[in-house]
Amino acid sequence: LAKTTQPISMDSYEGQEVNITCSHNNIATNDYITWYQQFPSQGPRFIIQGYKTKVTNEVASLFIPADRKSSTLSLPRVSLSDTAVYYCLVGVITGTASKLTFGTGTRLQVTL
Amino acid sequence: NAGVMQNPRHLVRRRGQEARLRCSPMKGHSHVYWYRQLPEEGLKFMVYLQKENIIDESGMPKERFSAEFPKEGPSILRIQQVVRGDSAAYFCASSPPTGRQTLAKNIQYFGAGTRLSVL
């Protein structure tokens, strides 16, 4: 599995856009990039997934450059409730279920 | 459609006792995963099961830990003779049958976890 590197923590004010970048230099051709969000005392929650270019949903956007060696999760106009840990996962998606490998994630703190 | 249900939410055991953690997957999901999380760390994979089968137990300690997912009923993670180092949050996740994984690739849905404290 490709190893990922992301900042340990980030701070933001409410209403700002937050961009969390994840490095995955050894990403393989068949790897997808997936982001999960975890609130205190809860299980992780799927946010977004992509393979290349840009993916957008109602929660976030995911930007993936052509070389796919990094990806950026973009959270528009964050609120206090976006305070959480964000995990970047990279792994092969073969159509068969498999385990997820979590790093330590990025702890986002949003304040007024 | 109820999400992944785990119980109990909190479990306190004394050293040497047994801990049983239960997980009911989302309706229609046939894959169950167990993860362990220590404070300030990411989740660590323990075991992956399908109905009545263990598919991957590479993350589970060889002794004292066992898991099952019977044909009927919830998945059970069992820890025998607990020690203080077993204190952690244990999360269960489920995913649909692989035939339904085409667009949403291997997305797992997590329960709220069971927090085990060993005194």
CSV table of C-alpha atoms in Angstrom, one decimal:
chain,number,residue,atom,x,y,z
A,1,LEU,CA,0.0,0.0,0.0
A,2,ALA,CA,1.2,3.5,-0.8
A,3,LYS,CA,2.3,5.4,2.2
A,4,THR,CA,0.7,8.8,2.8
A,5,THR,CA,2.0,11.9,4.5
A,6,GLN,CA,-0.3,14.7,5.7
A,7,PRO,CA,0.1,17.6,8.2
A,8,ILE,CA,-0.5,16.6,11.8
A,9,SER,CA,-2.7,19.6,12.5
A,10,MET,CA,-4.3,22.7,10.9
A,11,ASP,CA,-6.1,25.6,12.3
A,12,SER,CA,-8.8,27.7,10.6
A,13,TYR,CA,-11.4,30.3,11.3
A,14,GLU,CA,-15.0,29.8,10.6
A,15,GLY,CA,-16.0,30.7,7.1
A,16,GLN,CA,-12.6,30.1,5.5
A,17,GLU,CA,-11.7,27.6,2.9
A,18,VAL,CA,-9.5,24.8,4.1
A,19,ASN,CA,-7.1,22.8,1.9
A,20,ILE,CA,-5.5,19.7,3.3
A,21,THR,CA,-2.8,18.2,1.2
A,22,CYS,CA,-1.7,14.5,1.3
A,23,SER,CA,1.5,13.2,-0.3
A,24,HIS,CA,1.6,9.7,-1.8
A,25,ASN,CA,4.7,9.6,-3.9
A,26,ASN,CA,4.5,5.8,-4.3
A,27,ILE,CA,0.9,5.6,-5.5
A,28,ALA,CA,0.3,2.8,-8.0
A,29,THR,CA,-1.6,2.8,-11.2
A,30,ASN,CA,-4.6,1.0,-9.7
A,31,ASP,CA,-4.8,3.0,-6.5
A,32,TYR,CA,-7.7,5.3,-5.6
A,33,ILE,CA,-7.5,8.2,-3.1
A,34,THR,CA,-10.1,8.3,-0.4
A,35,TRP,CA,-10.7,10.7,2.4
A,36,TYR,CA,-12.5,10.0,5.7
A,37,GLN,CA,-13.5,12.3,8.5
A,38,GLN,CA,-13.6,11.4,12.2
A,39,PHE,CA,-15.3,13.4,14.9
A,40,PRO,CA,-14.4,12.8,18.6
A,41,SER,CA,-15.9,9.6,20.0
A,42,GLN,CA,-17.3,8.5,16.6
A,43,GLY,CA,-16.2,6.2,13.8
A,44,PRO,CA,-14.7,7.6,10.6
A,45,ARG,CA,-17.1,8.8,7.9
A,46,PHE,CA,-16.5,8.6,4.1
A,47,ILE,CA,-16.1,12.1,2.6
A,48,ILE,CA,-14.9,11.7,-1.0
A,49,GLN,CA,-13.0,9.5,-3.3
A,50,GLY,CA,-11.2,10.1,-6.6
A,51,TYR,CA,-8.7,8.7,-9.1
A,52,LYS,CA,-7.5,11.7,-11.1
A,53,THR,CA,-8.4,15.4,-11.8
A,54,LYS,CA,-11.2,16.8,-9.7
A,55,VAL,CA,-14.1,15.4,-7.8
A,56,THR,CA,-16.8,17.4,-6.1
A,57,ASN,CA,-19.7,16.4,-3.9
A,58,GLU,CA,-21.9,18.3,-1.5
A,59,VAL,CA,-19.3,18.1,1.3
A,60,ALA,CA,-15.9,18.7,-0.3
A,61,SER,CA,-13.8,18.8,-3.4
A,62,LEU,CA,-10.8,16.6,-4.2
A,63,PHE,CA,-8.0,17.8,-6.4
A,64,ILE,CA,-5.6,15.3,-7.9
A,65,PRO,CA,-2.7,16.5,-10.2
A,66,ALA,CA,-1.7,14.6,-13.3
A,67,ASP,CA,1.1,12.8,-11.6
A,68,ARG,CA,-1.2,11.7,-8.8
A,69,LYS,CA,1.6,11.9,-6.2
A,70,SER,CA,-0.4,14.2,-4.0
A,71,SER,CA,-4.1,15.2,-3.5
A,72,THR,CA,-5.8,18.1,-1.8
A,73,LEU,CA,-9.0,17.9,0.1
A,74,SER,CA,-10.8,21.3,-0.1
A,75,LEU,CA,-13.5,22.2,2.5
A,76,PRO,CA,-15.4,25.3,1.5
A,77,ARG,CA,-16.4,27.8,4.2
A,78,VAL,CA,-15.7,25.6,7.2
A,79,SER,CA,-17.8,25.8,10.3
A,80,LEU,CA,-17.1,24.9,13.9
A,81,SER,CA,-18.7,21.5,13.2
A,82,ASP,CA,-16.0,20.7,10.7
A,83,THR,CA,-13.5,20.3,13.6
A,84,ALA,CA,-12.4,16.7,13.2
A,85,VAL,CA,-9.5,14.5,12.1
A,86,TYR,CA,-9.2,14.0,8.3
A,87,TYR,CA,-7.6,10.8,7.0
A,88,CYS,CA,-6.2,10.4,3.5
A,89,LEU,CA,-6.1,6.7,2.3
A,90,VAL,CA,-4.5,5.3,-0.8
A,91,GLY,CA,-5.1,1.8,-1.9
A,92,VAL,CA,-5.9,-0.7,-4.7
A,93,ILE,CA,-9.6,-1.0,-5.4
A,94,THR,CA,-10.0,-4.2,-7.2
A,95,GLY,CA,-13.8,-4.7,-6.9
A,96,THR,CA,-13.2,-7.0,-3.9
A,97,ALA,CA,-13.5,-5.6,-0.4
A,98,SER,CA,-10.3,-5.2,1.6
A,99,LYS,CA,-9.0,-3.6,4.7
A,100,LEU,CA,-8.3,0.1,5.0
A,101,THR,CA,-5.0,1.5,6.2
A,102,PHE,CA,-5.2,4.7,8.3
A,103,GLY,CA,-2.4,7.0,9.1
A,104,THR,CA,-2.5,9.5,12.0
A,105,GLY,CA,-4.6,12.0,9.9
A,106,THR,CA,-4.8,15.8,10.1
A,107,ARG,CA,-6.5,17.3,13.1
A,108,LEU,CA,-8.4,20.4,11.9
A,109,GLN,CA,-9.4,22.9,14.5
A,110,VAL,CA,-12.0,25.5,13.5
A,111,THR,CA,-12.5,28.5,15.7
A,112,LEU,CA,-14.6,31.7,15.6
B,1,ASN,CA,-31.9,2.5,6.9
B,2,ALA,CA,-30.1,2.1,10.2
B,3,GLY,CA,-26.3,2.4,10.1
B,4,VAL,CA,-23.7,0.1,11.6
B,5,MET,CA,-24.7,-0.6,15.2
B,6,GLN,CA,-22.2,-1.4,17.9
B,7,ASN,CA,-22.8,-2.3,21.5
B,8,PRO,CA,-22.1,-1.7,24.1
B,9,ARG,CA,-20.7,1.8,23.6
B,10,HIS,CA,-18.7,1.6,26.8
B,11,LEU,CA,-17.4,-1.5,28.4
B,12,VAL,CA,-15.4,-1.8,31.6
B,13,ARG,CA,-13.6,-5.0,32.5
B,14,ARG,CA,-11.1,-6.0,35.1
B,15,ARG,CA,-7.9,-7.7,34.2
B,16,GLY,CA,-8.5,-11.4,33.3
B,17,GLN,CA,-12.1,-11.0,32.4
B,18,GLU,CA,-13.6,-11.5,29.0
B,19,ALA,CA,-14.9,-8.7,26.7
B,20,ARG,CA,-17.5,-9.3,24.0
B,21,LEU,CA,-18.1,-6.6,21.5
B,22,ARG,CA,-21.0,-6.8,19.1
B,23,CYS,CA,-21.5,-5.3,15.6
B,24,SER,CA,-24.6,-5.4,13.4
B,25,PRO,CA,-23.7,-4.3,9.9
B,26,MET,CA,-25.9,-2.1,7.7
B,27,LYS,CA,-28.8,-3.8,6.1
B,28,GLY,CA,-27.7,-5.6,3.0
B,29,HIS,CA,-24.0,-5.5,3.9
B,30,SER,CA,-22.2,-8.8,4.0
B,31,HIS,CA,-18.6,-7.7,4.8
B,32,VAL,CA,-17.6,-6.7,8.3
B,33,TYR,CA,-14.3,-5.3,9.5
B,34,TRP,CA,-12.9,-4.6,13.0
B,35,TYR,CA,-10.4,-1.9,13.8
B,36,ARG,CA,-8.7,-0.8,17.0
B,37,GLN,CA,-7.8,2.8,17.8
B,38,LEU,CA,-5.6,4.0,20.6
B,39,PRO,CA,-5.8,7.6,21.7
B,40,GLU,CA,-4.3,10.1,19.3
B,41,GLU,CA,-3.6,7.4,16.7
B,42,GLY,CA,-5.3,6.2,13.5
B,43,LEU,CA,-7.3,3.1,13.2
B,44,LYS,CA,-5.5,-0.2,12.9
B,45,PHE,CA,-7.1,-3.1,11.0
B,46,MET,CA,-7.7,-6.3,12.9
B,47,VAL,CA,-9.9,-8.6,11.0
B,48,TYR,CA,-12.2,-8.9,8.0
B,49,LEU,CA,-15.1,-11.3,7.9
B,50,GLN,CA,-17.9,-12.3,5.6
B,51,LYS,CA,-20.8,-14.4,6.8
B,52,GLU,CA,-19.4,-17.5,8.6
B,53,ASN,CA,-15.9,-16.9,7.1
B,54,ILE,CA,-12.8,-15.1,8.2
B,55,ILE,CA,-11.2,-13.5,5.1
B,56,ASP,CA,-8.3,-11.7,6.6
B,57,GLU,CA,-7.1,-11.7,10.2
B,58,SER,CA,-3.6,-10.4,9.6
B,59,GLY,CA,-4.1,-7.6,12.1
B,60,MET,CA,-5.5,-9.6,15.0
B,61,PRO,CA,-3.2,-10.8,17.8
B,62,LYS,CA,-2.7,-14.5,17.7
B,63,GLU,CA,-3.7,-15.1,21.3
B,64,ARG,CA,-6.8,-14.1,23.3
B,65,PHE,CA,-8.6,-12.4,20.4
B,66,SER,CA,-11.2,-14.0,18.2
B,67,ALA,CA,-13.9,-12.9,15.8
B,68,GLU,CA,-16.9,-14.4,14.2
B,69,PHE,CA,-19.8,-13.4,11.9
B,70,PRO,CA,-22.4,-16.1,12.1
B,71,LYS,CA,-25.1,-16.8,9.6
B,72,GLU,CA,-27.6,-15.2,11.9
B,73,GLY,CA,-26.9,-12.4,14.4
B,74,PRO,CA,-24.2,-9.8,14.8
B,75,SER,CA,-20.5,-10.1,14.4
B,76,ILE,CA,-18.7,-10.6,17.7
B,77,LEU,CA,-15.2,-9.6,18.6
B,78,ARG,CA,-14.1,-11.5,21.7
B,79,ILE,CA,-11.1,-10.7,23.9
B,80,GLN,CA,-10.3,-13.3,26.6
B,81,GLN,CA,-8.3,-12.5,29.7
B,82,VAL,CA,-8.1,-8.8,29.0
B,83,VAL,CA,-5.1,-6.8,30.0
B,84,ARG,CA,-4.7,-3.0,30.5
B,85,GLY,CA,-3.1,-2.8,27.0
B,86,ASP,CA,-6.4,-3.9,25.5
B,87,SER,CA,-8.0,-0.6,26.5
B,88,ALA,CA,-8.9,1.2,23.3
B,89,ALA,CA,-11.8,2.1,21.0
B,90,TYR,CA,-12.9,-0.8,18.8
B,91,PHE,CA,-14.7,0.1,15.6
B,92,CYS,CA,-16.7,-2.1,13.3
B,93,ALA,CA,-17.3,-1.2,9.7
B,94,SER,CA,-19.4,-2.9,7.0
B,95,SER,CA,-19.5,-2.7,3.2
B,96,PRO,CA,-21.9,-4.1,0.6
B,97,PRO,CA,-21.3,-7.2,-1.4
B,98,THR,CA,-18.5,-6.8,-3.9
B,99,GLY,CA,-20.9,-6.7,-6.9
B,100,ARG,CA,-22.3,-3.4,-5.6
B,101,GLN,CA,-18.8,-1.8,-5.3
B,102,THR,CA,-18.4,-0.6,-8.8
B,103,LEU,CA,-18.9,3.1,-8.4
B,104,ALA,CA,-18.3,3.6,-4.8
B,105,LYS,CA,-15.0,1.7,-4.4
B,106,ASN,CA,-14.5,-0.2,-1.2
B,107,ILE,CA,-16.2,2.5,0.9
B,108,GLN,CA,-16.7,1.3,4.5
B,109,TYR,CA,-19.4,2.5,6.9
B,110,PHE,CA,-18.3,2.7,10.5
B,111,GLY,CA,-20.2,2.3,13.7
B,112,ALA,CA,-19.7,4.6,16.7
B,113,GLY,CA,-17.4,2.2,18.4
B,114,THR,CA,-17.0,0.5,21.7
B,115,ARG,CA,-14.7,2.0,24.2
B,116,LEU,CA,-13.1,-0.7,26.3
B,117,SER,CA,-11.5,0.2,29.6
B,118,VAL,CA,-9.6,-2.4,31.5
B,119,LEU,CA,-9.0,-1.7,35.2
